[in-house]
Amino acid sequence: MKSWQTVFALLALLGPGPASAACTMNRAALLPITLWQGKLFVPVAVNGTTENFFIDTGAATTTLSQATATALNIPRDFDHTQDTFGVGGLESHLYIGQVESLSLGDIRVQNTSLAVAAFAQRMADGVTPVGGLIGADILSRFDIDLDIPNRRLGLWRVTGCTEVKPDWPGEASSVPMQVAPSRHVTIPVRIDGANLDLLVDTGSPSLVLSTRAAARAGATPEILEEGRQLQGMGVNDRAFHAWFHIFQRMDIGRQVFGDVRAVIVSNGRYENIGDGLFGLEFLKRGRVWLSYSTGSFFAETQAN
């Protein structure tokens, strides 16, 4: 009995152990979204000048357009280039620009290096050039609350949390989200009985599958050749061949979608990034939350 009394006395002297880190969630920015030609644009201030950048979770690197870099006299390093991948293949001619400040609402990134590339797309007036894209290198610093139906993008700082739950009025379905070293994120889906891992890509207007993944879901090369064929444009405006196919069903957690339209492209375009792209065709149907901090993907439960 005395030995236990001694232990309790020592514990009382030592006091309580170190407290676990508190879970905190603070919204760092709330930005209006403009949906234009299959892209999600938000206002971004570059060295104090507001430009139209699109949000692209499928791009590893935040990139400035050549038009903006020229208009703002951004210093560029023409002796070095940076490689990046996209649906259209490899683009190896992205020069580096030095930006004093890049601001998304109240979020400010100072003295940063950005890739610089050509963007052929213009805004709705047909004149204003695209300012650039915000990629996963910046987006992955936050949890993303993407509410396309209401045209809002929330960026949240989440610290000390092992799990999160979006503060939404409705129900949410969740699946695990894998974050690669490149900061690309993939989620598990089931299409016509095939278990696939798709990269969440806000820069893609469509659901896109590799030919290998499509075959696992029943769309063999023979079936694709009998259907509708497409020509698309990818990185650096390079053309690529594709097929169109409609699958019967896609399951994401508790969500079930029917008549699933997909673009099918060759396998080589998806090395090391899963079985394809989960693009705006389905992201825009409801609110989604990408929790980089806890590795979870939430989708607003909705009637199909």
Coordinates of C-alpha atoms in Angstrom, one line a residue:
M1 CA 0.0 0.0 0.0
K2 CA 2.8 2.4 0.9
S3 CA 4.5 1.8 -2.5
W4 CA 1.3 2.9 -4.3
Q5 CA 1.0 5.9 -2.1
T6 CA 4.5 6.8 -3.0
V7 CA 3.8 6.5 -6.8
F8 CA 0.7 8.7 -6.5
A9 CA 2.6 11.3 -4.5
L10 CA 5.3 11.5 -7.2
L11 CA 2.7 11.8 -9.9
A12 CA 1.1 14.7 -8.0
L13 CA 4.4 16.4 -7.7
L14 CA 5.2 15.9 -11.4
G15 CA 1.8 17.3 -12.4
P16 CA -0.2 16.4 -15.6
G17 CA 1.7 15.2 -18.8
P18 CA 2.0 17.5 -21.8
A19 CA -1.3 18.4 -23.4
S20 CA -1.9 17.2 -27.0
A21 CA -1.9 19.8 -29.7
A22 CA -5.2 21.6 -30.0
C23 CA -7.1 21.0 -33.2
T24 CA -7.7 24.4 -34.9
M25 CA -9.5 25.4 -38.1
N26 CA -9.3 29.0 -39.4
R27 CA -10.5 30.2 -42.7
A28 CA -7.6 32.0 -44.3
A29 CA -9.4 33.3 -47.4
L30 CA -12.8 33.2 -49.1
L31 CA -12.6 34.0 -52.9
P32 CA -15.3 34.4 -55.5
I33 CA -15.2 31.9 -58.4
T34 CA -15.8 32.6 -62.0
L35 CA -16.5 29.5 -64.1
W36 CA -15.4 30.1 -67.7
Q37 CA -14.6 27.6 -70.4
G38 CA -14.2 24.7 -68.1
K39 CA -11.9 26.6 -65.6
L40 CA -12.4 28.0 -62.1
F41 CA -11.0 31.5 -62.0
V42 CA -10.3 33.5 -58.8
P43 CA -8.8 37.0 -58.4
V44 CA -5.1 36.9 -57.5
A45 CA -2.9 40.0 -56.9
V46 CA 0.5 39.8 -58.5
N47 CA 2.8 42.6 -57.1
G48 CA -0.4 44.4 -56.2
T49 CA -2.1 44.1 -59.6
T50 CA -5.2 41.8 -59.7
E51 CA -5.2 39.1 -62.4
N52 CA -7.5 36.2 -63.2
F53 CA -5.9 32.9 -62.2
F54 CA -7.5 29.5 -62.5
I55 CA -7.4 26.9 -59.7
D56 CA -5.7 23.7 -60.8
T57 CA -5.2 20.9 -58.3
G58 CA -3.8 18.8 -61.1
A59 CA -0.9 21.1 -61.7
A60 CA 2.1 20.6 -59.3
T61 CA 3.4 24.1 -59.9
T62 CA 1.8 27.6 -59.7
T63 CA 2.5 29.2 -63.0
L64 CA 2.4 32.8 -64.3
S65 CA 1.3 33.6 -67.9
Q66 CA 3.8 35.2 -70.3
A67 CA 1.3 38.0 -70.9
T68 CA 1.2 38.9 -67.2
A69 CA 4.9 38.5 -66.7
T70 CA 5.5 40.9 -69.6
A71 CA 2.9 43.4 -68.6
L72 CA 4.1 43.6 -65.0
N73 CA 7.8 43.5 -65.9
I74 CA 8.5 40.4 -63.9
P75 CA 12.2 39.5 -63.9
R76 CA 12.7 36.2 -65.6
D77 CA 15.6 33.6 -65.7
F78 CA 15.8 32.5 -69.3
D79 CA 18.8 30.3 -68.6
H80 CA 16.8 27.7 -66.8
T81 CA 13.5 25.9 -67.4
Q82 CA 11.1 23.8 -65.3
D83 CA 9.4 20.6 -66.5
T84 CA 5.7 19.9 -66.0
F85 CA 3.2 17.3 -67.1
G86 CA -0.3 17.7 -68.3
V87 CA -2.9 15.8 -70.4
G88 CA -1.2 16.9 -73.6
G89 CA 2.2 15.6 -72.5
L90 CA 5.5 17.1 -71.3
E91 CA 6.1 20.9 -71.4
S92 CA 9.8 21.7 -70.8
H93 CA 9.9 25.4 -71.7
L94 CA 8.6 27.0 -68.5
Y95 CA 11.0 29.8 -67.6
I96 CA 11.2 31.1 -64.0
G97 CA 9.9 34.5 -62.9
Q98 CA 10.6 36.3 -59.6
V99 CA 7.5 37.7 -58.0
E100 CA 7.6 40.0 -55.0
S101 CA 4.1 39.2 -53.8
L102 CA 1.3 36.8 -54.7
S103 CA -2.0 37.4 -52.8
L104 CA -5.2 35.3 -52.6
G105 CA -7.5 37.4 -50.5
D106 CA -5.8 37.7 -47.1
I107 CA -3.2 35.1 -48.0
R108 CA 0.1 36.6 -49.1
V109 CA 3.1 34.8 -50.5
Q110 CA 6.2 36.9 -50.7
N111 CA 9.4 36.8 -52.8
T112 CA 8.5 33.6 -54.6
S113 CA 9.7 32.0 -57.9
L114 CA 7.0 31.0 -60.4
A115 CA 7.1 29.1 -63.6
V116 CA 6.2 31.3 -66.7
A117 CA 4.3 29.8 -69.6
A118 CA 2.1 30.7 -72.5
F119 CA -1.7 30.5 -72.0
A120 CA -3.8 30.9 -75.2
Q121 CA -7.1 31.3 -73.3
R122 CA -8.8 34.7 -72.9
M123 CA -11.5 35.7 -70.4
A124 CA -15.1 36.4 -71.4
D125 CA -14.3 39.7 -73.1
G126 CA -12.0 38.0 -75.5
V127 CA -9.2 40.4 -74.7
T128 CA -8.1 40.0 -71.1
P129 CA -5.4 37.3 -70.9
V130 CA -5.3 34.6 -68.2
G131 CA -3.0 35.7 -65.4
G132 CA -1.9 32.1 -64.6
L133 CA -2.8 29.1 -62.5
I134 CA -2.6 28.3 -58.8
G135 CA -1.2 24.8 -58.4
A136 CA -0.9 22.2 -55.7
D137 CA 2.4 23.7 -54.4
I138 CA 0.3 26.6 -52.9
L139 CA -3.1 24.9 -52.6
S140 CA -1.8 22.0 -50.5
R141 CA -0.8 24.3 -47.7
F142 CA -4.5 24.6 -46.9
D143 CA -7.7 22.6 -46.7
I144 CA -9.9 23.5 -49.7
D145 CA -13.6 24.1 -49.4
L146 CA -14.8 24.2 -53.0
D147 CA -18.4 25.3 -53.5
I148 CA -18.8 25.7 -57.2
P149 CA -22.7 25.9 -57.2
N150 CA -22.4 29.0 -55.0
R151 CA -19.2 30.2 -56.7
R152 CA -17.0 30.3 -53.6
L153 CA -13.6 29.0 -52.7
G154 CA -12.5 28.8 -49.1
L155 CA -8.9 28.1 -48.0
W156 CA -8.6 26.9 -44.4
R157 CA -5.5 26.6 -42.2
V158 CA -5.9 23.3 -40.2
T159 CA -3.4 22.4 -37.5
G160 CA -3.2 19.7 -34.9
C161 CA -6.2 17.8 -36.3
T162 CA -6.3 14.0 -36.9
E163 CA -9.8 14.3 -38.5
V164 CA -12.0 17.1 -39.8
K165 CA -15.7 17.5 -40.6
P166 CA -16.8 20.3 -42.9
D167 CA -19.2 22.7 -41.2
W168 CA -21.9 22.3 -43.8
P169 CA -25.6 22.5 -43.3
G170 CA -26.2 19.2 -45.1
E171 CA -24.7 15.7 -45.0
A172 CA -21.3 14.8 -46.4
S173 CA -19.9 11.5 -47.8
S174 CA -16.1 11.0 -47.3
V175 CA -13.4 8.8 -48.8
P176 CA -9.7 8.6 -48.0
M177 CA -7.5 10.9 -50.1
Q178 CA -3.9 10.1 -50.9
V179 CA -1.4 13.0 -51.2
A180 CA 1.6 12.3 -53.4
P181 CA 5.1 13.9 -52.9
S182 CA 4.2 16.1 -55.9
R183 CA 1.1 17.2 -53.8
H184 CA -1.3 15.6 -56.4
V185 CA -4.2 14.0 -54.6
T186 CA -6.1 10.8 -55.6
I187 CA -9.4 9.3 -54.4
P188 CA -10.8 5.8 -54.7
V189 CA -13.8 5.4 -57.0
R190 CA -15.7 2.4 -58.4
I191 CA -16.8 2.5 -62.0
D192 CA -18.9 -0.3 -63.4
G193 CA -17.3 -2.7 -60.9
A194 CA -13.7 -1.6 -61.3
N195 CA -11.8 0.0 -58.4
L196 CA -9.9 2.9 -59.6
D197 CA -7.8 5.8 -58.2
L198 CA -8.5 9.1 -59.8
L199 CA -6.5 12.3 -59.5
V200 CA -8.7 15.2 -58.3
D201 CA -8.1 17.8 -61.0
T202 CA -10.0 21.1 -61.0
G203 CA -8.1 22.0 -64.2
S204 CA -9.9 19.2 -66.1
P205 CA -13.4 19.9 -67.4
S206 CA -14.2 16.2 -67.6
L207 CA -13.8 12.8 -66.1
V208 CA -10.8 11.3 -67.9
L209 CA -9.6 7.7 -67.8
S210 CA -6.6 5.9 -69.2
T211 CA -7.3 3.2 -71.8
R212 CA -6.1 0.6 -69.2
A213 CA -8.5 1.8 -66.5
A214 CA -11.3 2.0 -69.0
A215 CA -10.7 -1.6 -70.1
R216 CA -10.9 -2.7 -66.4
A217 CA -14.3 -1.0 -66.3
G218 CA -15.5 -2.9 -69.4
A219 CA -14.6 -0.3 -72.1
T220 CA -12.1 -2.4 -74.1
P221 CA -10.2 -0.9 -77.0
E222 CA -12.5 -2.7 -79.4
I223 CA -15.6 -1.0 -77.8
L224 CA -13.9 2.4 -77.8
E225 CA -13.0 2.1 -81.5
E226 CA -16.7 1.5 -82.3
G227 CA -17.7 4.6 -80.4
R228 CA -17.2 8.4 -80.7
Q229 CA -13.6 9.6 -81.1
L230 CA -12.2 13.0 -80.1
Q231 CA -9.3 15.3 -80.6
G232 CA -8.2 17.3 -77.6
M233 CA -5.7 20.0 -76.7
G234 CA -3.4 19.6 -73.7
V235 CA -0.3 21.3 -72.3
N236 CA 1.3 23.7 -74.8
D237 CA -1.8 23.4 -77.0
R238 CA -0.6 20.0 -78.2
A239 CA -3.3 17.8 -79.8
F240 CA -4.0 14.3 -78.5
H241 CA -6.4 11.5 -79.6
A242 CA -9.1 10.4 -77.3
W243 CA -12.4 8.4 -77.1
F244 CA -15.8 9.2 -75.5
H245 CA -17.6 6.6 -73.5
I246 CA -20.6 6.4 -71.1
F247 CA -20.3 4.1 -68.1
Q248 CA -23.4 2.9 -66.3
R249 CA -22.4 3.7 -62.7
M250 CA -19.7 5.4 -60.5
D251 CA -19.6 5.1 -56.7
I252 CA -17.6 7.5 -54.5
G253 CA -18.2 6.7 -50.9
R254 CA -22.0 6.8 -50.4
Q255 CA -22.5 8.8 -53.6
V256 CA -23.8 7.0 -56.7
F257 CA -23.8 8.5 -60.2
G258 CA -25.4 7.0 -63.3
D259 CA -24.7 7.6 -67.0
V260 CA -21.1 8.5 -66.3
R261 CA -19.6 10.3 -69.3
A262 CA -15.8 10.0 -69.6
V263 CA -13.0 10.9 -72.0
I264 CA -10.5 8.0 -72.5
V265 CA -6.9 8.8 -73.4
S266 CA -3.8 6.6 -73.9
N267 CA -2.0 5.1 -70.8
G268 CA 1.3 7.0 -71.2
R269 CA -0.3 10.3 -70.1
Y270 CA -1.0 9.0 -66.6
E271 CA 2.2 7.4 -65.4
N272 CA 2.5 7.7 -61.6
I273 CA -0.7 9.7 -61.2
G274 CA -3.4 7.0 -60.9
D275 CA -6.0 5.8 -63.4
G276 CA -7.2 9.2 -64.6
L277 CA -8.7 12.6 -63.7
F278 CA -11.7 13.4 -61.6
G279 CA -12.6 16.8 -63.1
L280 CA -15.3 19.5 -63.0
E281 CA -18.0 17.4 -64.6
F282 CA -18.6 15.9 -61.1
L283 CA -16.9 18.4 -58.9
K284 CA -19.3 21.2 -59.9
R285 CA -22.4 19.2 -58.9
G286 CA -22.0 19.9 -55.2
R287 CA -19.7 21.2 -52.5
V288 CA -16.4 19.3 -51.9
W289 CA -13.7 19.6 -49.3
L290 CA -10.1 18.5 -49.9
S291 CA -8.4 18.0 -46.6
Y292 CA -4.7 18.0 -47.3
S293 CA -4.1 18.1 -43.5
T294 CA -5.9 14.8 -42.7
G295 CA -6.0 13.0 -46.0
S296 CA -9.8 13.1 -46.5
F297 CA -12.1 14.0 -49.4
F298 CA -15.6 15.1 -48.6
A299 CA -18.5 15.5 -51.1
E300 CA -21.9 17.0 -50.3
T301 CA -24.5 14.3 -50.3
Q302 CA -27.0 15.0 -53.1
A303 CA -29.8 13.4 -55.1
N304 CA -28.7 12.0 -58.4

